[in-house]
Amino acid sequence: MAVLPMHYIDKDPILRKKARKVKDLQSPEIQRLIDDMIESMYHYRGVGIAANQVGSLHRIAIIQRPDDPEPLVLLNLELTRKEGEREVVEGCLSMPGWQGQILRAERVWGQALDRHGKRIRFKGETDLLAQALEHECDHLDGKLYIDYIRDKADLYEVEVGQEEDGEGEVAPEPGPRAVEAASKQETLR
Ligand code: NI
């Protein structure tokens, strides 16, 4: 397994491209990419990672919440239905040093294949899983959480390397520095 270089916003148009469905999911190339994505997600300390972020346009995402014993490998992830609306704080590995407050769905439905081709169904998922599914599915569609920022004050800087404060791909809670930054109404440069 290998850690793949992270692709950052503004430097790489691949973050704005739509990933293509994986057809030959048992191929050594795809299986190796999955392993490398898992390793990279651990290295960059994310709750999830999408293939675009490591320079691939295969429709693959990995999610592992803090309490999950194993990473969820999601090939050809699609969301089919969303319900409700809620405020969440979010970060992204491709945009270190920033967090934003946006609206996400309360419940999401969708499907994917695991690395062996077995179908995984999501039925009205909530909380961090719902948020991560939306965030990663967006990556695969060339979208970023900043697309949903409604007011520039809702996007603020946090100290890079404060992952334990919640920064990283999908932050469940704003860290103390994020709250401090937000209270100062720091604006987007
Ligand atoms: Ni992200």
Short mmCIF file of C-alpha atoms and ligand atoms in Angstrom, two decimals:
data_model
loop_
_atom_site.label_atom_id
_atom_site.label_comp_id
_atom_site.label_asym_id
_atom_site.label_seq_id
_atom_site.Cartn_x
_atom_site.Cartn_y
_atom_site.Cartn_z
CA MET A 1 0.00 0.00 0.00
CA ALA A 2 1.12 3.54 -0.65
CA VAL A 3 0.12 7.03 0.39
CA LEU A 4 -0.97 8.95 -2.71
CA PRO A 5 -0.34 12.70 -3.13
CA MET A 6 -3.33 14.81 -2.12
CA HIS A 7 -4.81 17.11 -4.75
CA TYR A 8 -5.71 20.56 -3.46
CA ILE A 9 -8.34 23.01 -4.50
CA ASP A 10 -7.35 25.69 -7.02
CA LYS A 11 -4.30 23.74 -8.13
CA ASP A 12 -6.01 20.85 -9.78
CA PRO A 13 -9.06 20.70 -12.05
CA ILE A 14 -9.53 16.99 -11.27
CA LEU A 15 -11.50 18.03 -8.17
CA ARG A 16 -14.06 19.55 -10.54
CA LYS A 17 -14.37 16.53 -12.79
CA LYS A 18 -17.00 13.80 -12.60
CA ALA A 19 -15.64 10.36 -11.79
CA ARG A 20 -16.53 7.47 -14.07
CA LYS A 21 -18.14 4.21 -13.00
CA VAL A 22 -15.75 1.37 -12.27
CA LYS A 23 -16.40 -1.61 -14.53
CA ASP A 24 -13.59 -4.05 -13.84
CA LEU A 25 -13.63 -3.80 -10.08
CA GLN A 26 -11.68 -7.02 -9.53
CA SER A 27 -8.72 -5.79 -11.58
CA PRO A 28 -5.39 -5.51 -9.73
CA GLU A 29 -5.27 -1.80 -10.66
CA ILE A 30 -8.59 -1.05 -8.96
CA GLN A 31 -7.89 -3.24 -5.94
CA ARG A 32 -4.52 -1.53 -5.49
CA LEU A 33 -6.13 1.90 -5.82
CA ILE A 34 -8.63 0.95 -3.08
CA ASP A 35 -5.79 -0.12 -0.76
CA ASP A 36 -3.84 3.05 -1.50
CA MET A 37 -6.92 5.21 -0.88
CA ILE A 38 -7.45 3.56 2.52
CA GLU A 39 -3.79 4.13 3.40
CA SER A 40 -4.02 7.74 2.20
CA MET A 41 -7.21 8.37 4.21
CA TYR A 42 -5.39 7.20 7.35
CA HIS A 43 -2.31 9.24 6.50
CA TYR A 44 -4.22 12.49 5.96
CA ARG A 45 -6.52 11.65 8.88
CA GLY A 46 -9.81 11.95 7.08
CA VAL A 47 -13.23 10.48 7.82
CA GLY A 48 -13.43 9.80 4.11
CA ILE A 49 -11.65 10.18 0.81
CA ALA A 50 -12.72 10.20 -2.82
CA ALA A 51 -10.65 9.07 -5.81
CA ASN A 52 -10.56 12.58 -7.35
CA GLN A 53 -8.60 13.75 -4.34
CA VAL A 54 -5.75 11.37 -5.08
CA GLY A 55 -5.74 11.97 -8.81
CA SER A 56 -8.05 9.25 -10.11
CA LEU A 57 -11.42 9.54 -11.84
CA HIS A 58 -12.63 6.07 -10.88
CA ARG A 59 -15.89 6.36 -8.97
CA ILE A 60 -14.55 5.15 -5.62
CA ALA A 61 -14.90 6.57 -2.13
CA ILE A 62 -13.82 5.32 1.29
CA ILE A 63 -15.52 6.28 4.56
CA GLN A 64 -14.48 5.35 8.07
CA ARG A 65 -16.06 7.11 11.02
CA PRO A 66 -14.10 7.20 14.27
CA ASP A 67 -16.05 4.24 15.72
CA ASP A 68 -16.08 2.09 12.57
CA PRO A 69 -13.83 -0.97 12.92
CA GLU A 70 -13.30 -1.23 9.16
CA PRO A 71 -13.35 1.26 6.29
CA LEU A 72 -16.43 1.27 4.07
CA VAL A 73 -15.24 0.79 0.48
CA LEU A 74 -17.77 2.30 -1.89
CA LEU A 75 -17.54 1.72 -5.63
CA ASN A 76 -19.95 3.48 -7.97
CA LEU A 77 -21.55 5.30 -5.05
CA GLU A 78 -24.84 6.97 -5.95
CA LEU A 79 -27.32 8.77 -3.71
CA THR A 80 -30.91 8.28 -4.82
CA ARG A 81 -32.88 10.29 -2.27
CA LYS A 82 -32.35 12.96 0.38
CA GLU A 83 -34.72 14.25 3.05
CA GLY A 84 -34.66 17.13 5.48
CA GLU A 85 -32.12 19.83 6.11
CA ARG A 86 -29.65 20.54 8.92
CA GLU A 87 -26.68 22.77 9.65
CA VAL A 88 -23.31 21.01 9.73
CA VAL A 89 -19.67 22.06 9.98
CA GLU A 90 -17.47 20.57 7.34
CA GLY A 91 -13.85 20.45 6.27
CA CYS A 92 -12.11 18.76 3.38
CA LEU A 93 -8.69 17.15 2.99
CA SER A 94 -8.33 19.04 -0.30
CA MET A 95 -8.79 22.35 1.52
CA PRO A 96 -6.71 22.18 4.69
CA GLY A 97 -6.97 25.09 7.08
CA TRP A 98 -10.61 25.86 6.31
CA GLN A 99 -13.98 24.85 7.66
CA GLY A 100 -17.43 25.87 6.64
CA GLN A 101 -20.98 25.79 7.94
CA ILE A 102 -23.40 24.47 5.34
CA LEU A 103 -26.75 22.72 5.00
CA ARG A 104 -26.82 18.98 4.49
CA ALA A 105 -29.69 16.50 4.33
CA GLU A 106 -31.00 14.85 7.50
CA ARG A 107 -31.39 11.47 5.82
CA VAL A 108 -29.92 9.98 2.68
CA TRP A 109 -30.58 6.89 0.61
CA GLY A 110 -28.29 5.36 -1.94
CA GLN A 111 -26.19 2.44 -3.02
CA ALA A 112 -22.70 1.32 -3.87
CA LEU A 113 -20.70 -1.86 -4.40
CA ASP A 114 -18.08 -3.11 -1.99
CA ARG A 115 -14.63 -4.14 -3.25
CA HIS A 116 -15.91 -7.63 -4.06
CA GLY A 117 -18.89 -6.36 -6.04
CA LYS A 118 -21.49 -6.97 -3.33
CA ARG A 119 -24.23 -4.35 -3.23
CA ILE A 120 -24.43 -2.03 -0.23
CA ARG A 121 -27.69 -0.17 0.34
CA PHE A 122 -28.09 2.98 2.42
CA LYS A 123 -31.59 3.47 3.78
CA GLY A 124 -32.34 6.75 5.48
CA GLU A 125 -28.87 7.12 6.97
CA THR A 126 -28.35 10.00 9.41
CA ASP A 127 -25.67 11.96 11.26
CA LEU A 128 -22.01 11.66 10.26
CA LEU A 129 -22.60 8.78 7.84
CA ALA A 130 -25.19 10.80 5.92
CA GLN A 131 -22.86 13.81 5.84
CA ALA A 132 -19.88 11.75 4.71
CA LEU A 133 -21.93 10.01 2.01
CA GLU A 134 -23.03 13.39 0.64
CA HIS A 135 -19.53 14.87 0.89
CA GLU A 136 -17.83 11.96 -0.89
CA CYS A 137 -20.57 11.55 -3.49
CA ASP A 138 -20.18 15.27 -4.24
CA HIS A 139 -16.42 14.80 -4.76
CA LEU A 140 -17.17 12.08 -7.30
CA ASP A 141 -19.50 14.52 -9.08
CA GLY A 142 -16.88 17.29 -9.09
CA LYS A 143 -18.51 19.27 -6.27
CA LEU A 144 -17.01 20.65 -3.05
CA TYR A 145 -18.64 21.71 0.22
CA ILE A 146 -17.69 25.33 -0.43
CA ASP A 147 -20.22 25.30 -3.27
CA TYR A 148 -22.90 25.36 -0.55
CA ILE A 149 -21.51 28.29 1.47
CA ARG A 150 -24.31 30.86 1.71
CA ASP A 151 -22.41 33.69 3.44
CA LYS A 152 -18.65 34.25 3.31
CA ALA A 153 -18.60 34.45 7.11
CA ASP A 154 -19.69 30.79 7.13
CA LEU A 155 -16.27 29.80 5.73
CA TYR A 156 -13.41 30.37 8.12
CA GLU A 157 -9.80 29.46 8.74
CA VAL A 158 -8.66 26.93 11.30
CA GLU A 159 -5.13 26.00 12.23
CA VAL A 160 -3.70 23.38 9.88
CA GLY A 161 -2.90 20.19 11.74
CA GLN A 162 -5.74 20.54 14.25
CA GLU A 163 -7.34 17.30 13.08
CA GLU A 164 -8.18 16.36 16.67
CA ASP A 165 -10.28 19.50 16.78
CA GLY A 166 -12.38 18.13 13.99
CA GLU A 167 -10.67 19.38 10.89
CA GLY A 168 -10.33 16.97 8.02
CA GLU A 169 -12.67 15.42 5.55
CA VAL A 170 -16.07 16.01 7.12
CA ALA A 171 -15.76 17.55 10.54
CA PRO A 172 -18.50 16.48 12.97
CA GLU A 173 -17.95 19.39 15.34
CA PRO A 174 -16.16 22.73 15.01
CA GLY A 175 -13.00 22.85 17.09
CA PRO A 176 -12.26 25.65 19.59
CA ARG A 177 -10.16 27.50 17.02
CA ALA A 178 -12.92 27.29 14.46
CA VAL A 179 -15.40 28.73 16.95
CA GLU A 180 -12.91 31.48 17.82
CA ALA A 181 -12.32 32.27 14.15
CA ALA A 182 -16.04 32.30 13.48
CA SER A 183 -16.66 34.66 16.38
CA LYS A 184 -14.16 37.08 14.86
CA GLN A 185 -16.09 36.90 11.60
CA GLU A 186 -13.01 36.11 9.61
CA THR A 187 -13.78 36.37 5.95
CA LEU A 188 -12.64 34.62 2.84
CA ARG A 189 -9.63 36.20 1.22
NI NI B 1 -13.46 16.39 0.84
#
